[in-house]
PDB file of C-alpha atoms in Angstrom:
ATOM      1  CA  MET H   1      17.145  79.130 -26.062  1.00  0.00           C
ATOM      2  CA  VAL H   2      13.867  78.042 -24.477  1.00  0.00           C
ATOM      3  CA  ALA H   3      13.860  74.825 -26.496  1.00  0.00           C
ATOM      4  CA  ARG H   4      17.086  73.638 -24.855  1.00  0.00           C
ATOM      5  CA  GLY H   5      15.273  73.611 -21.533  1.00  0.00           C
ATOM      6  CA  LEU H   6      12.474  71.281 -22.684  1.00  0.00           C
ATOM      7  CA  THR H   7      12.010  68.211 -20.507  1.00  0.00           C
ATOM      8  CA  ARG H   8       9.051  66.679 -22.384  1.00  0.00           C
ATOM      9  CA  LEU H   9       8.369  66.602 -26.119  1.00  0.00           C
ATOM     10  CA  ARG H  10       5.541  65.086 -28.175  1.00  0.00           C
ATOM     11  CA  LEU H  11       5.865  64.877 -31.947  1.00  0.00           C
ATOM     12  CA  GLU H  12       3.067  63.778 -34.246  1.00  0.00           C
ATOM     13  CA  ARG H  13       3.892  63.303 -37.886  1.00  0.00           C
ATOM     14  CA  GLY H  14       2.725  61.564 -41.005  1.00  0.00           C
ATOM     15  CA  THR H  15       5.068  59.927 -43.456  1.00  0.00           C
ATOM     16  CA  ALA H  16       8.645  61.014 -42.823  1.00  0.00           C
ATOM     17  CA  ASP H  17      10.187  63.292 -45.419  1.00  0.00           C
ATOM     18  CA  CYS H  18      13.317  65.271 -46.131  1.00  0.00           C
ATOM     19  CA  ALA H  19      12.820  67.307 -42.947  1.00  0.00           C
ATOM     20  CA  ALA H  20      14.159  64.369 -40.940  1.00  0.00           C
ATOM     21  CA  PRO H  21      17.840  65.465 -40.913  1.00  0.00           C
ATOM     22  CA  ALA H  22      16.716  68.775 -39.385  1.00  0.00           C
ATOM     23  CA  LEU H  23      14.730  66.842 -36.788  1.00  0.00           C
ATOM     24  CA  LEU H  24      17.758  64.787 -35.820  1.00  0.00           C
ATOM     25  CA  ARG H  25      19.843  67.940 -35.449  1.00  0.00           C
ATOM     26  CA  ALA H  26      17.132  69.558 -33.345  1.00  0.00           C
ATOM     27  CA  LEU H  27      16.940  66.571 -30.994  1.00  0.00           C
ATOM     28  CA  ALA H  28      20.660  66.852 -30.337  1.00  0.00           C
ATOM     29  CA  GLN H  29      19.984  70.339 -28.946  1.00  0.00           C
ATOM     30  CA  LEU H  30      17.679  69.089 -26.181  1.00  0.00           C
ATOM     31  CA  PRO H  31      20.063  67.932 -23.426  1.00  0.00           C
ATOM     32  CA  ARG H  32      17.421  68.215 -20.660  1.00  0.00           C
ATOM     33  CA  LEU H  33      14.784  66.108 -22.380  1.00  0.00           C
ATOM     34  CA  THR H  34      13.487  63.351 -20.094  1.00  0.00           C
ATOM     35  CA  THR H  35      10.340  62.166 -21.940  1.00  0.00           C
ATOM     36  CA  MET H  36       9.856  61.678 -25.679  1.00  0.00           C
ATOM     37  CA  GLU H  37       6.568  60.815 -27.388  1.00  0.00           C
ATOM     38  CA  LEU H  38       6.562  59.893 -31.073  1.00  0.00           C
ATOM     39  CA  VAL H  39       3.102  59.367 -32.528  1.00  0.00           C
ATOM     40  CA  ASN H  40       2.161  58.237 -36.032  1.00  0.00           C
ATOM     41  CA  PHE H  41       5.709  57.989 -37.332  1.00  0.00           C
ATOM     42  CA  ASP H  42       5.714  56.227 -40.694  1.00  0.00           C
ATOM     43  CA  VAL H  43       8.870  56.073 -42.790  1.00  0.00           C
ATOM     44  CA  LYS H  44       7.536  54.157 -45.785  1.00  0.00           C
ATOM     45  CA  ARG H  45       8.405  56.911 -48.232  1.00  0.00           C
ATOM     46  CA  GLY H  46      11.217  58.437 -46.231  1.00  0.00           C
ATOM     47  CA  THR H  47      14.938  58.391 -46.845  1.00  0.00           C
ATOM     48  CA  ALA H  48      17.515  56.459 -44.845  1.00  0.00           C
ATOM     49  CA  ASP H  49      18.138  59.537 -42.688  1.00  0.00           C
ATOM     50  CA  CYS H  50      14.577  59.550 -41.396  1.00  0.00           C
ATOM     51  CA  ALA H  51      14.226  55.827 -40.766  1.00  0.00           C
ATOM     52  CA  ALA H  52      13.383  54.662 -37.261  1.00  0.00           C
ATOM     53  CA  PRO H  53      16.943  53.425 -36.530  1.00  0.00           C
ATOM     54  CA  ALA H  54      18.434  56.886 -37.168  1.00  0.00           C
ATOM     55  CA  LEU H  55      15.815  58.500 -34.972  1.00  0.00           C
ATOM     56  CA  LEU H  56      16.322  56.048 -32.116  1.00  0.00           C
ATOM     57  CA  ARG H  57      20.090  56.415 -32.265  1.00  0.00           C
ATOM     58  CA  ALA H  58      19.697  60.175 -31.968  1.00  0.00           C
ATOM     59  CA  LEU H  59      17.517  59.709 -28.886  1.00  0.00           C
ATOM     60  CA  ALA H  60      20.045  57.280 -27.413  1.00  0.00           C
ATOM     61  CA  GLN H  61      22.513  60.166 -27.178  1.00  0.00           C
ATOM     62  CA  LEU H  62      20.329  62.221 -24.810  1.00  0.00           C
ATOM     63  CA  PRO H  63      21.668  61.496 -21.313  1.00  0.00           C
ATOM     64  CA  ARG H  64      18.568  62.561 -19.356  1.00  0.00           C
ATOM     65  CA  LEU H  65      16.018  60.864 -21.590  1.00  0.00           C
ATOM     66  CA  THR H  66      14.525  57.981 -19.602  1.00  0.00           C
ATOM     67  CA  THR H  67      10.957  57.682 -20.931  1.00  0.00           C
ATOM     68  CA  MET H  68      10.064  56.944 -24.542  1.00  0.00           C
ATOM     69  CA  GLU H  69       6.601  56.406 -26.035  1.00  0.00           C
ATOM     70  CA  LEU H  70       6.420  55.067 -29.597  1.00  0.00           C
ATOM     71  CA  VAL H  71       2.783  55.012 -30.696  1.00  0.00           C
ATOM     72  CA  ASN H  72       1.769  53.824 -34.173  1.00  0.00           C
ATOM     73  CA  PHE H  73       5.463  53.629 -34.889  1.00  0.00           C
ATOM     74  CA  ASP H  74       6.739  52.131 -38.128  1.00  0.00           C
ATOM     75  CA  VAL H  75       8.925  49.150 -37.188  1.00  0.00           C
ATOM     76  CA  LYS H  76      11.159  47.576 -39.795  1.00  0.00           C
ATOM     77  CA  VAL H  77      14.334  45.492 -39.944  1.00  0.00           C
ATOM     78  CA  GLY H  78      17.073  47.276 -37.998  1.00  0.00           C
ATOM     79  CA  PHE H  79      14.714  48.611 -35.348  1.00  0.00           C
ATOM     80  CA  ASP H  80      15.965  46.107 -32.769  1.00  0.00           C
ATOM     81  CA  ASP H  81      19.625  47.057 -33.143  1.00  0.00           C
ATOM     82  CA  ALA H  82      18.804  50.756 -32.815  1.00  0.00           C
ATOM     83  CA  LEU H  83      16.514  50.237 -29.814  1.00  0.00           C
ATOM     84  CA  ALA H  84      19.242  48.191 -28.138  1.00  0.00           C
ATOM     85  CA  GLU H  85      21.441  51.305 -28.154  1.00  0.00           C
ATOM     86  CA  CYS H  86      18.895  53.202 -26.060  1.00  0.00           C
ATOM     87  CA  LYS H  87      20.472  52.231 -22.750  1.00  0.00           C
ATOM     88  CA  ASN H  88      19.227  55.527 -21.339  1.00  0.00           C
ATOM     89  CA  ILE H  89      15.592  54.421 -21.604  1.00  0.00           C
ATOM     90  CA  GLN H  90      14.008  53.034 -18.436  1.00  0.00           C
ATOM     91  CA  ARG H  91      10.309  53.340 -19.312  1.00  0.00           C
ATOM     92  CA  LEU H  92       9.096  52.292 -22.767  1.00  0.00           C
ATOM     93  CA  LEU H  93       5.714  52.227 -24.483  1.00  0.00           C
ATOM     94  CA  ILE H  94       5.690  50.651 -27.940  1.00  0.00           C
ATOM     95  CA  ILE H  95       2.620  50.277 -30.169  1.00  0.00           C
ATOM     96  CA  PRO H  96       3.720  49.323 -33.706  1.00  0.00           C
ATOM     97  CA  THR H  97       1.662  50.248 -36.751  1.00  0.00           C
ATOM     98  CA  TYR H  98       1.008  46.580 -37.704  1.00  0.00           C
ATOM     99  CA  VAL H  99       0.178  47.602 -41.270  1.00  0.00           C
ATOM    100  CA  SER H 100       2.120  44.739 -42.868  1.00  0.00           C
ATOM    101  CA  GLN H 101       4.686  42.056 -42.023  1.00  0.00           C
ATOM    102  CA  SER H 102       3.412  41.798 -38.466  1.00  0.00           C
ATOM    103  CA  ALA H 103       5.527  38.725 -37.716  1.00  0.00           C
ATOM    104  CA  THR H 104       8.699  40.641 -38.607  1.00  0.00           C
ATOM    105  CA  THR H 105       7.508  43.651 -36.602  1.00  0.00           C
ATOM    106  CA  ASN H 106       6.932  41.561 -33.482  1.00  0.00           C
ATOM    107  CA  LYS H 107      10.318  39.886 -33.793  1.00  0.00           C
ATOM    108  CA  GLN H 108      12.016  43.282 -34.084  1.00  0.00           C
ATOM    109  CA  VAL H 109      10.213  44.613 -31.014  1.00  0.00           C
ATOM    110  CA  LEU H 110      10.873  41.490 -28.956  1.00  0.00           C
ATOM    111  CA  SER H 111      14.533  41.358 -29.934  1.00  0.00           C
ATOM    112  CA  GLY H 112      15.005  45.029 -29.131  1.00  0.00           C
ATOM    113  CA  VAL H 113      13.347  45.114 -25.717  1.00  0.00           C
ATOM    114  CA  LEU H 114      15.125  41.967 -24.533  1.00  0.00           C
ATOM    115  CA  ARG H 115      18.448  43.685 -25.145  1.00  0.00           C
ATOM    116  CA  LEU H 116      17.440  46.423 -22.698  1.00  0.00           C
ATOM    117  CA  LYS H 117      17.056  43.979 -19.811  1.00  0.00           C
ATOM    118  CA  ASP H 118      19.706  45.729 -17.701  1.00  0.00           C
ATOM    119  CA  THR H 119      18.088  49.171 -17.873  1.00  0.00           C
ATOM    120  CA  LEU H 120      14.373  48.795 -18.606  1.00  0.00           C
ATOM    121  CA  THR H 121      12.160  49.184 -15.517  1.00  0.00           C
ATOM    122  CA  HIS H 122       8.753  49.489 -17.246  1.00  0.00           C
ATOM    123  CA  LEU H 123       7.578  48.061 -20.568  1.00  0.00           C
ATOM    124  CA  MET H 124       4.116  48.467 -22.081  1.00  0.00           C
ATOM    125  CA  TRP H 125       3.631  46.693 -25.408  1.00  0.00           C
ATOM    126  CA  GLY H 126       0.446  47.579 -27.232  1.00  0.00           C
ATOM    127  CA  VAL H 127      -1.112  44.933 -29.472  1.00  0.00           C
ATOM    128  CA  THR H 128      -4.042  46.051 -31.583  1.00  0.00           C
ATOM    129  CA  ILE H 129      -7.352  44.219 -31.537  1.00  0.00           C
ATOM    130  CA  GLU H 130      -7.202  44.261 -35.322  1.00  0.00           C
ATOM    131  CA  LEU H 131      -3.930  42.288 -35.292  1.00  0.00           C
ATOM    132  CA  LEU H 132      -5.398  39.746 -32.884  1.00  0.00           C
ATOM    133  CA  ARG H 133      -8.410  39.241 -35.147  1.00  0.00           C
ATOM    134  CA  VAL H 134      -6.289  38.856 -38.276  1.00  0.00           C
ATOM    135  CA  THR H 135      -4.094  36.331 -36.464  1.00  0.00           C
ATOM    136  CA  GLU H 136      -7.168  34.370 -35.390  1.00  0.00           C
ATOM    137  CA  LEU H 137      -8.321  34.190 -38.998  1.00  0.00           C
ATOM    138  CA  PHE H 138      -4.823  33.161 -40.020  1.00  0.00           C
ATOM    139  CA  ILE H 139      -4.887  30.281 -37.529  1.00  0.00           C
ATOM    140  CA  ASP H 140      -8.285  29.161 -38.784  1.00  0.00           C
ATOM    141  CA  GLN H 141      -7.063  29.128 -42.377  1.00  0.00           C
ATOM    142  CA  CYS H 142      -3.876  27.245 -41.544  1.00  0.00           C
ATOM    143  CA  ASP H 143      -5.502  24.655 -39.338  1.00  0.00           C
ATOM    144  CA  GLN H 144      -6.286  21.822 -41.714  1.00  0.00           C
ATOM    145  CA  GLY H 145      -6.842  19.106 -39.148  1.00  0.00           C
ATOM    146  CA  GLY H 146      -9.760  20.652 -37.299  1.00  0.00           C
ATOM    147  CA  ASP H 147      -7.900  20.355 -33.985  1.00  0.00           C
ATOM    148  CA  SER H 148     -10.273  21.599 -31.287  1.00  0.00           C
ATOM    149  CA  LYS H 149      -7.309  22.567 -29.096  1.00  0.00           C
ATOM    150  CA  LYS H 150      -6.887  25.754 -31.097  1.00  0.00           C
ATOM    151  CA  LYS H 151     -10.101  27.032 -29.507  1.00  0.00           C
ATOM    152  CA  ASP H 152      -8.391  27.021 -26.104  1.00  0.00           C
ATOM    153  CA  ILE H 153      -5.287  28.864 -27.240  1.00  0.00           C
ATOM    154  CA  GLY H 154      -6.754  32.314 -26.867  1.00  0.00           C
ATOM    155  CA  GLU H 155      -5.459  35.477 -28.478  1.00  0.00           C
ATOM    156  CA  CYS H 156      -2.151  35.203 -30.322  1.00  0.00           C
ATOM    157  CA  ILE H 157       0.378  37.231 -32.260  1.00  0.00           C
ATOM    158  CA  PRO H 158       2.705  36.072 -35.058  1.00  0.00           C
ATOM    159  CA  VAL H 159       6.472  36.223 -34.512  1.00  0.00           C
ATOM    160  CA  LEU H 160       9.050  35.462 -37.164  1.00  0.00           C
ATOM    161  CA  LYS H 161      11.267  32.511 -36.252  1.00  0.00           C
ATOM    162  CA  PRO H 162      13.572  32.072 -34.478  1.00  0.00           C
ATOM    163  CA  VAL H 163      11.728  33.744 -31.619  1.00  0.00           C
ATOM    164  CA  PRO H 164      14.143  35.982 -29.651  1.00  0.00           C
ATOM    165  CA  GLY H 165      14.729  35.036 -26.032  1.00  0.00           C
ATOM    166  CA  CYS H 166      14.822  31.749 -24.212  1.00  0.00           C
ATOM    167  CA  ARG H 167      13.116  28.625 -25.433  1.00  0.00           C
ATOM    168  CA  LEU H 168       9.356  28.632 -25.261  1.00  0.00           C
ATOM    169  CA  PRO H 169       7.710  27.221 -22.124  1.00  0.00           C
ATOM    170  CA  ASP H 170       7.214  23.464 -22.025  1.00  0.00           C
ATOM    171  CA  GLU H 171       3.445  23.912 -22.027  1.00  0.00           C
ATOM    172  CA  HIS H 172       3.505  25.923 -25.259  1.00  0.00           C
ATOM    173  CA  GLN H 173       1.447  24.176 -27.922  1.00  0.00           C
ATOM    174  CA  PRO H 174       2.566  24.859 -31.508  1.00  0.00           C
ATOM    175  CA  VAL H 175      -0.169  26.331 -33.680  1.00  0.00           C
ATOM    176  CA  ALA H 176      -0.596  25.474 -37.324  1.00  0.00           C
ATOM    177  CA  GLY H 177       1.001  28.016 -39.646  1.00  0.00           C
ATOM    178  CA  PRO H 178       3.872  28.606 -42.060  1.00  0.00           C
ATOM    179  CA  PRO H 179       7.115  27.023 -40.809  1.00  0.00           C
ATOM    180  CA  GLN H 180       8.859  30.416 -40.642  1.00  0.00           C
ATOM    181  CA  VAL H 181       6.264  31.973 -38.304  1.00  0.00           C
ATOM    182  CA  GLU H 182       5.602  31.144 -34.656  1.00  0.00           C
ATOM    183  CA  ILE H 183       2.099  31.859 -33.365  1.00  0.00           C
ATOM    184  CA  LEU H 184       2.458  32.988 -29.746  1.00  0.00           C
ATOM    185  CA  PRO H 185      -0.501  33.139 -27.366  1.00  0.00           C
ATOM    186  CA  LEU H 186      -0.392  36.346 -25.337  1.00  0.00           C
ATOM    187  CA  PRO H 187       0.093  34.485 -22.009  1.00  0.00           C
ATOM    188  CA  THR H 188       3.119  32.736 -23.534  1.00  0.00           C
ATOM    189  CA  LEU H 189       4.527  36.086 -24.644  1.00  0.00           C
ATOM    190  CA  GLN H 190       3.967  37.448 -21.135  1.00  0.00           C
ATOM    191  CA  ARG H 191       5.855  34.521 -19.588  1.00  0.00           C
ATOM    192  CA  LEU H 192       8.684  34.810 -22.093  1.00  0.00           C
ATOM    193  CA  LEU H 193       9.091  38.507 -21.316  1.00  0.00           C
ATOM    194  CA  SER H 194       8.872  37.917 -17.574  1.00  0.00           C
ATOM    195  CA  ALA H 195      11.598  35.288 -17.743  1.00  0.00           C
ATOM    196  CA  GLN H 196      13.924  37.467 -19.799  1.00  0.00           C
ATOM    197  CA  LEU H 197      13.140  40.773 -18.060  1.00  0.00           C
ATOM    198  CA  PRO H 198      12.825  39.745 -14.394  1.00  0.00           C
ATOM    199  CA  ASN H 199      13.380  43.293 -13.105  1.00  0.00           C
ATOM    200  CA  THR H 200      10.961  44.970 -15.521  1.00  0.00           C
ATOM    201  CA  LYS H 201       7.313  45.735 -14.815  1.00  0.00           C
ATOM    202  CA  LEU H 202       5.388  44.449 -17.840  1.00  0.00           C
ATOM    203  CA  LYS H 203       2.038  45.141 -19.417  1.00  0.00           C
ATOM    204  CA  ILE H 204       0.721  43.756 -22.692  1.00  0.00           C
ATOM    205  CA  LEU H 205      -2.005  46.131 -23.759  1.00  0.00           C
ATOM    206  CA  ARG H 206      -4.875  44.959 -25.968  1.00  0.00           C
ATOM    207  CA  ILE H 207      -6.282  48.002 -27.697  1.00  0.00           C
ATOM    208  CA  PRO H 208      -8.296  48.946 -30.791  1.00  0.00           C
ATOM    209  CA  PHE H 209      -6.355  50.936 -33.336  1.00  0.00           C
ATOM    210  CA  HIS H 210      -8.579  54.009 -33.018  1.00  0.00           C
ATOM    211  CA  ALA H 211      -7.618  54.363 -29.349  1.00  0.00           C
ATOM    212  CA  THR H 212      -3.872  53.893 -29.689  1.00  0.00           C
ATOM    213  CA  TRP H 213      -2.940  57.574 -29.777  1.00  0.00           C
ATOM    214  CA  ARG H 214      -4.514  58.131 -26.347  1.00  0.00           C
ATOM    215  CA  GLN H 215      -2.169  55.696 -24.625  1.00  0.00           C
ATOM    216  CA  SER H 216       0.710  56.766 -22.410  1.00  0.00           C
ATOM    217  CA  LEU H 217       2.844  55.589 -19.517  1.00  0.00           C
ATOM    218  CA  ALA H 218       1.403  58.211 -17.182  1.00  0.00           C
ATOM    219  CA  ASP H 219      -0.591  55.727 -15.075  1.00  0.00           C
ATOM    220  CA  PHE H 220       1.836  52.804 -15.406  1.00  0.00           C
ATOM    221  CA  GLN H 221       3.834  52.944 -12.202  1.00  0.00           C
TER     222      GLN H 221
END
């Protein structure tokens, strides 16, 4: 079959449906696949078989697959454990949907990528401009003391506590917010990743949502 010889595959889908079991079976028949792109995968109304963890575990079984691009990918609890099984992946692009529960999404992504520290050579994490703006508004609403220091913090993302990885840098300044959410400035996130993934080339990508589907690892060497 021609399909068995595929080395690169890009799939664009809407909300996952009952076709997912067939998709998982089809992926198992692609032993030569080296690059996988999944764009606009949303499992909100899908069954357990088509959830992101099942899909990632199927990809983890492909021995030649080394590059994975997850763009506008629906990240929920369990994503980190499934991503951690993808020891075959060396190059990873992840841009979550950030539709809701962004703090949980970021914790899942961070937890998952840190567990690939022995195999990951390149990591590009896309953070939408829309998320950064919402987080800025969130900080403004939570800051009751009028502390001017918040103006120097810069762009931040929310991460559900406890934040995966080593302790935060000594210079990290806590930002007002709910006790269960840590507000991480992007430079702090970069340092945390660099400390935990010393052999991985990192890039935190700031990007508007409308441009997310045009992103790839092609120029990230």
